[in-house]
């Protein structure tokens, strides 16, 4: 991605971390927050713009450079503010890439359908904590904003060696996105066979999660 201008609304821990990372890879960044003291989180090495104001206010957004921005992230602590700001950025200023942080998963689904990508933090965090505390061996790498589909890294039982990934999909009800073999990612086909040491990256819904754990921990049924 070429170096572009990005506006971040909210300078809490998420907003400040995101802003510094964006600056670190060479992007121009402007940060908006109602509380001017929040900008201290950015530290002395932040060279971007800081604007104290309401993140969905037109004049505030213009001061932050929204008219030339290629991206806008609404990551304040308020769902309503994030939703409104994201819609203003998308619909009024035609910003190409807009994302909003949303705590309410049901709202997140609605705004996904409106074309505004959302990060539903509570469902994602709760699911991640649940997996950790239950000691599940399957690693979760990604979850969609609605919290229903996850990308999982699994190492199938040695009994699966020589069987096709298509058979694994049928047994789990998931979809294999890719595999890692000898440390190298590969896009498989239906006829790709499981080899010893393969890490399978599988897309799966939560309702099939218990099935997955049982399938990958045992050899396939005859």
mmCIF file of C-alpha atoms in Angstrom:
data_model
loop_
_atom_site.group_PDB
_atom_site.id
_atom_site.type_symbol
_atom_site.label_atom_id
_atom_site.label_comp_id
_atom_site.label_asym_id
_atom_site.label_seq_id
_atom_site.Cartn_x
_atom_site.Cartn_y
_atom_site.Cartn_z
ATOM 1 C CA UNK A 1 0.000 0.000 0.000
ATOM 2 C CA UNK A 2 1.488 3.399 -0.978
ATOM 3 C CA UNK A 3 1.925 6.032 1.701
ATOM 4 C CA UNK A 4 -1.434 7.762 2.272
ATOM 5 C CA UNK A 5 -3.209 9.986 4.793
ATOM 6 C CA UNK A 6 -5.301 8.232 7.449
ATOM 7 C CA UNK A 7 -7.563 9.744 10.115
ATOM 8 C CA UNK A 8 -8.019 7.940 13.427
ATOM 9 C CA UNK A 9 -10.872 8.923 15.759
ATOM 10 C CA UNK A 10 -10.113 8.038 19.373
ATOM 11 C CA UNK A 11 -6.779 8.212 21.135
ATOM 12 C CA UNK A 12 -7.209 5.507 23.739
ATOM 13 C CA UNK A 13 -4.948 2.493 23.842
ATOM 14 C CA UNK A 14 -6.253 1.097 20.563
ATOM 15 C CA UNK A 15 -6.270 4.406 18.694
ATOM 16 C CA UNK A 16 -2.821 5.485 19.868
ATOM 17 C CA UNK A 17 -1.287 2.090 19.102
ATOM 18 C CA UNK A 18 -2.880 2.034 15.646
ATOM 19 C CA UNK A 19 -1.745 5.595 14.902
ATOM 20 C CA UNK A 20 1.852 4.902 15.873
ATOM 21 C CA UNK A 21 1.938 1.745 13.796
ATOM 22 C CA UNK A 22 0.542 3.572 10.776
ATOM 23 C CA UNK A 23 3.143 6.296 11.190
ATOM 24 C CA UNK A 24 5.823 3.638 11.598
ATOM 25 C CA UNK A 25 5.157 2.270 8.118
ATOM 26 C CA UNK A 26 5.294 5.723 6.578
ATOM 27 C CA UNK A 27 1.688 6.906 6.461
ATOM 28 C CA UNK A 28 0.510 10.418 7.294
ATOM 29 C CA UNK A 29 -1.756 10.244 10.347
ATOM 30 C CA UNK A 30 -4.205 12.621 12.032
ATOM 31 C CA UNK A 31 -5.750 11.703 15.383
ATOM 32 C CA UNK A 32 -9.016 13.112 16.739
ATOM 33 C CA UNK A 33 -10.105 12.977 20.374
ATOM 34 C CA UNK A 34 -12.447 15.078 22.510
ATOM 35 C CA UNK A 35 -9.915 14.995 25.352
ATOM 36 C CA UNK A 36 -6.722 16.791 24.348
ATOM 37 C CA UNK A 37 -4.809 15.127 27.197
ATOM 38 C CA UNK A 38 -5.324 11.764 25.465
ATOM 39 C CA UNK A 39 -2.742 12.736 22.862
ATOM 40 C CA UNK A 40 -0.031 12.148 25.464
ATOM 41 C CA UNK A 41 -0.398 8.446 24.671
ATOM 42 C CA UNK A 42 1.169 9.140 21.284
ATOM 43 C CA UNK A 43 4.503 10.083 22.857
ATOM 44 C CA UNK A 44 7.077 12.606 21.777
ATOM 45 C CA UNK A 45 7.983 10.844 18.528
ATOM 46 C CA UNK A 46 4.548 11.183 16.948
ATOM 47 C CA UNK A 47 4.827 13.638 14.052
ATOM 48 C CA UNK A 48 1.250 13.537 12.794
ATOM 49 C CA UNK A 49 -1.648 15.904 13.406
ATOM 50 C CA UNK A 50 -3.760 15.966 16.570
ATOM 51 C CA UNK A 51 -7.192 17.578 16.597
ATOM 52 C CA UNK A 52 -9.251 18.068 19.754
ATOM 53 C CA UNK A 53 -12.923 17.784 18.910
ATOM 54 C CA UNK A 54 -15.900 15.552 18.175
ATOM 55 C CA UNK A 55 -14.935 12.913 15.643
ATOM 56 C CA UNK A 56 -18.098 13.115 13.573
ATOM 57 C CA UNK A 57 -18.148 16.921 13.383
ATOM 58 C CA UNK A 58 -17.604 18.100 9.807
ATOM 59 C CA UNK A 59 -15.206 20.939 10.672
ATOM 60 C CA UNK A 60 -13.194 18.696 12.984
ATOM 61 C CA UNK A 61 -12.859 16.084 10.276
ATOM 62 C CA UNK A 62 -11.823 18.673 7.700
ATOM 63 C CA UNK A 63 -9.168 20.000 10.083
ATOM 64 C CA UNK A 64 -7.852 16.452 10.394
ATOM 65 C CA UNK A 65 -7.541 16.189 6.612
ATOM 66 C CA UNK A 66 -10.485 13.918 5.921
ATOM 67 C CA UNK A 67 -10.905 15.373 2.418
ATOM 68 C CA UNK A 68 -7.598 13.837 1.327
ATOM 69 C CA UNK A 69 -7.747 10.746 3.514
ATOM 70 C CA UNK A 70 -7.627 7.243 2.051
ATOM 71 C CA UNK A 71 -8.594 5.627 5.349
ATOM 72 C CA UNK A 72 -10.632 6.366 8.485
ATOM 73 C CA UNK A 73 -10.731 4.354 11.709
ATOM 74 C CA UNK A 74 -13.366 5.096 14.371
ATOM 75 C CA UNK A 75 -11.993 3.492 17.537
ATOM 76 C CA UNK A 76 -13.357 5.597 20.394
ATOM 77 C CA UNK A 77 -15.073 3.961 23.384
ATOM 78 C CA UNK A 78 -18.575 4.824 22.156
ATOM 79 C CA UNK A 79 -20.473 2.683 19.669
ATOM 80 C CA UNK A 80 -22.785 5.507 18.626
ATOM 81 C CA UNK A 81 -19.918 7.936 18.022
ATOM 82 C CA UNK A 82 -17.992 5.355 16.031
ATOM 83 C CA UNK A 83 -20.995 4.454 13.894
ATOM 84 C CA UNK A 84 -21.900 8.080 13.132
ATOM 85 C CA UNK A 85 -18.310 9.050 12.387
ATOM 86 C CA UNK A 86 -17.813 6.059 10.102
ATOM 87 C CA UNK A 87 -20.952 6.912 8.145
ATOM 88 C CA UNK A 88 -19.943 10.568 7.802
ATOM 89 C CA UNK A 89 -16.508 9.563 6.547
ATOM 90 C CA UNK A 90 -17.972 7.115 4.053
ATOM 91 C CA UNK A 91 -21.090 8.947 2.888
ATOM 92 C CA UNK A 92 -20.112 12.624 3.166
ATOM 93 C CA UNK A 93 -16.395 12.530 2.391
ATOM 94 C CA UNK A 94 -16.278 9.331 0.305
ATOM 95 C CA UNK A 95 -13.308 7.905 2.175
ATOM 96 C CA UNK A 96 -12.282 4.692 0.453
ATOM 97 C CA UNK A 97 -11.484 2.557 3.501
ATOM 98 C CA UNK A 98 -13.544 2.965 6.689
ATOM 99 C CA UNK A 99 -13.613 0.737 9.763
ATOM 100 C CA UNK A 100 -15.452 1.127 13.082
ATOM 101 C CA UNK A 101 -14.867 -0.443 16.476
ATOM 102 C CA UNK A 102 -18.194 -1.716 17.841
ATOM 103 C CA UNK A 103 -18.865 -3.420 21.173
ATOM 104 C CA UNK A 104 -22.402 -4.540 20.336
ATOM 105 C CA UNK A 105 -22.101 -7.561 18.015
ATOM 106 C CA UNK A 106 -25.671 -7.187 16.692
ATOM 107 C CA UNK A 107 -24.954 -3.625 15.627
ATOM 108 C CA UNK A 108 -21.718 -4.791 14.032
ATOM 109 C CA UNK A 109 -23.647 -7.182 11.795
ATOM 110 C CA UNK A 110 -25.996 -4.392 10.664
ATOM 111 C CA UNK A 111 -23.165 -2.058 9.721
ATOM 112 C CA UNK A 112 -21.284 -4.821 7.947
ATOM 113 C CA UNK A 113 -24.326 -5.139 5.679
ATOM 114 C CA UNK A 114 -24.213 -1.386 5.080
ATOM 115 C CA UNK A 115 -20.654 -1.753 3.826
ATOM 116 C CA UNK A 116 -18.855 -0.457 6.920
ATOM 117 C CA UNK A 117 -16.392 -3.065 8.249
ATOM 118 C CA UNK A 118 -16.519 -3.317 12.034
ATOM 119 C CA UNK A 119 -14.432 -4.852 14.787
ATOM 120 C CA UNK A 120 -16.759 -6.302 17.431
ATOM 121 C CA UNK A 121 -14.300 -6.307 20.303
ATOM 122 C CA UNK A 122 -16.333 -7.941 23.060
ATOM 123 C CA UNK A 123 -17.341 -11.145 21.188
ATOM 124 C CA UNK A 124 -13.808 -11.564 19.819
ATOM 125 C CA UNK A 125 -12.190 -11.074 23.216
ATOM 126 C CA UNK A 126 -14.695 -13.293 25.013
ATOM 127 C CA UNK A 127 -14.206 -16.096 22.512
ATOM 128 C CA UNK A 128 -10.424 -15.788 22.730
ATOM 129 C CA UNK A 129 -10.524 -15.948 26.554
ATOM 130 C CA UNK A 130 -12.879 -18.914 26.447
ATOM 131 C CA UNK A 131 -10.507 -20.858 24.216
ATOM 132 C CA UNK A 132 -7.561 -20.044 26.477
ATOM 133 C CA UNK A 133 -9.240 -20.960 29.754
ATOM 134 C CA UNK A 134 -10.623 -24.201 28.336
ATOM 135 C CA UNK A 135 -7.143 -25.165 27.167
ATOM 136 C CA UNK A 136 -8.185 -25.958 23.612
ATOM 137 C CA UNK A 137 -5.317 -26.995 21.363
ATOM 138 C CA UNK A 138 -6.831 -25.556 18.197
ATOM 139 C CA UNK A 139 -5.417 -22.077 17.604
ATOM 140 C CA UNK A 140 -7.751 -19.288 16.528
ATOM 141 C CA UNK A 141 -6.052 -16.806 14.199
ATOM 142 C CA UNK A 142 -8.950 -14.611 13.051
ATOM 143 C CA UNK A 143 -12.670 -14.087 13.599
ATOM 144 C CA UNK A 144 -15.158 -12.188 11.443
ATOM 145 C CA UNK A 145 -16.731 -9.047 12.969
ATOM 146 C CA UNK A 146 -20.025 -10.804 13.742
ATOM 147 C CA UNK A 147 -18.118 -13.376 15.771
ATOM 148 C CA UNK A 148 -19.568 -16.401 13.970
ATOM 149 C CA UNK A 149 -16.800 -17.557 11.605
ATOM 150 C CA UNK A 150 -13.226 -18.220 12.704
ATOM 151 C CA UNK A 151 -9.992 -19.083 10.922
ATOM 152 C CA UNK A 152 -8.389 -21.906 12.881
ATOM 153 C CA UNK A 153 -4.923 -23.429 12.729
ATOM 154 C CA UNK A 154 -5.062 -27.183 13.324
ATOM 155 C CA UNK A 155 -2.595 -30.062 13.145
ATOM 156 C CA UNK A 156 -4.571 -33.173 12.196
ATOM 157 C CA UNK A 157 -3.946 -36.527 13.898
ATOM 158 C CA UNK A 158 -1.276 -38.616 12.143
ATOM 159 C CA UNK A 159 -4.057 -40.937 11.032
ATOM 160 C CA UNK A 160 -5.114 -38.260 8.538
ATOM 161 C CA UNK A 161 -1.819 -38.508 6.641
ATOM 162 C CA UNK A 162 -2.576 -39.685 3.096
ATOM 163 C CA UNK A 163 -6.184 -38.556 3.196
ATOM 164 C CA UNK A 164 -7.404 -35.618 1.138
ATOM 165 C CA UNK A 165 -8.177 -32.212 2.547
ATOM 166 C CA UNK A 166 -11.582 -32.599 0.939
ATOM 167 C CA UNK A 167 -12.248 -35.512 3.296
ATOM 168 C CA UNK A 168 -11.205 -33.314 6.232
ATOM 169 C CA UNK A 169 -13.619 -30.605 5.071
ATOM 170 C CA UNK A 170 -16.462 -33.091 4.840
ATOM 171 C CA UNK A 171 -15.732 -34.451 8.310
ATOM 172 C CA UNK A 172 -15.501 -31.044 9.993
ATOM 173 C CA UNK A 173 -18.030 -29.034 7.975
ATOM 174 C CA UNK A 174 -15.362 -26.380 7.405
ATOM 175 C CA UNK A 175 -13.449 -24.996 4.452
ATOM 176 C CA UNK A 176 -9.681 -25.253 4.114
ATOM 177 C CA UNK A 177 -8.280 -21.846 3.211
ATOM 178 C CA UNK A 178 -4.614 -22.870 3.010
ATOM 179 C CA UNK A 179 -2.007 -25.169 4.503
ATOM 180 C CA UNK A 180 1.461 -24.561 5.880
ATOM 181 C CA UNK A 181 3.901 -27.282 4.813
ATOM 182 C CA UNK A 182 7.555 -27.160 5.871
ATOM 183 C CA UNK A 183 6.992 -23.551 6.899
ATOM 184 C CA UNK A 184 5.670 -22.502 3.485
ATOM 185 C CA UNK A 185 2.051 -21.544 2.788
ATOM 186 C CA UNK A 186 0.233 -23.337 -0.022
ATOM 187 C CA UNK A 187 -3.206 -23.023 -1.600
ATOM 188 C CA UNK A 188 -4.518 -26.610 -1.756
ATOM 189 C CA UNK A 189 -6.890 -28.306 -4.170
ATOM 190 C CA UNK A 190 -9.604 -30.862 -3.396
ATOM 191 C CA UNK A 191 -7.116 -33.642 -4.159
ATOM 192 C CA UNK A 192 -4.295 -32.330 -1.943
ATOM 193 C CA UNK A 193 -3.270 -34.999 0.570
ATOM 194 C CA UNK A 194 -2.490 -34.374 4.226
ATOM 195 C CA UNK A 195 1.206 -34.857 4.985
ATOM 196 C CA UNK A 196 2.931 -35.346 8.313
ATOM 197 C CA UNK A 197 3.538 -31.983 9.996
ATOM 198 C CA UNK A 198 0.973 -30.043 7.946
ATOM 199 C CA UNK A 199 -0.782 -27.124 9.620
ATOM 200 C CA UNK A 200 -4.264 -26.766 8.149
ATOM 201 C CA UNK A 201 -5.888 -23.322 8.179
ATOM 202 C CA UNK A 202 -9.621 -23.962 8.341
ATOM 203 C CA UNK A 203 -12.628 -21.626 8.198
ATOM 204 C CA UNK A 204 -15.367 -22.827 10.525
ATOM 205 C CA UNK A 205 -18.496 -21.655 12.346
ATOM 206 C CA UNK A 206 -18.706 -21.952 16.139
ATOM 207 C CA UNK A 207 -21.480 -24.532 15.955
ATOM 208 C CA UNK A 208 -19.012 -26.924 14.304
ATOM 209 C CA UNK A 209 -16.178 -26.203 16.737
ATOM 210 C CA UNK A 210 -16.795 -29.212 19.002
ATOM 211 C CA UNK A 211 -16.916 -31.476 15.946
ATOM 212 C CA UNK A 212 -13.579 -30.109 14.729
ATOM 213 C CA UNK A 213 -11.803 -30.839 18.002
ATOM 214 C CA UNK A 214 -12.948 -34.451 17.891
ATOM 215 C CA UNK A 215 -12.172 -34.924 14.194
ATOM 216 C CA UNK A 216 -8.606 -33.587 14.203
ATOM 217 C CA UNK A 217 -7.670 -35.350 17.445
ATOM 218 C CA UNK A 218 -8.485 -38.792 16.034
ATOM 219 C CA UNK A 219 -7.821 -40.774 12.862
ATOM 220 C CA UNK A 220 -10.595 -40.601 10.261
ATOM 221 C CA UNK A 221 -13.397 -43.096 10.440
ATOM 222 C CA UNK A 222 -13.173 -45.931 7.938
#
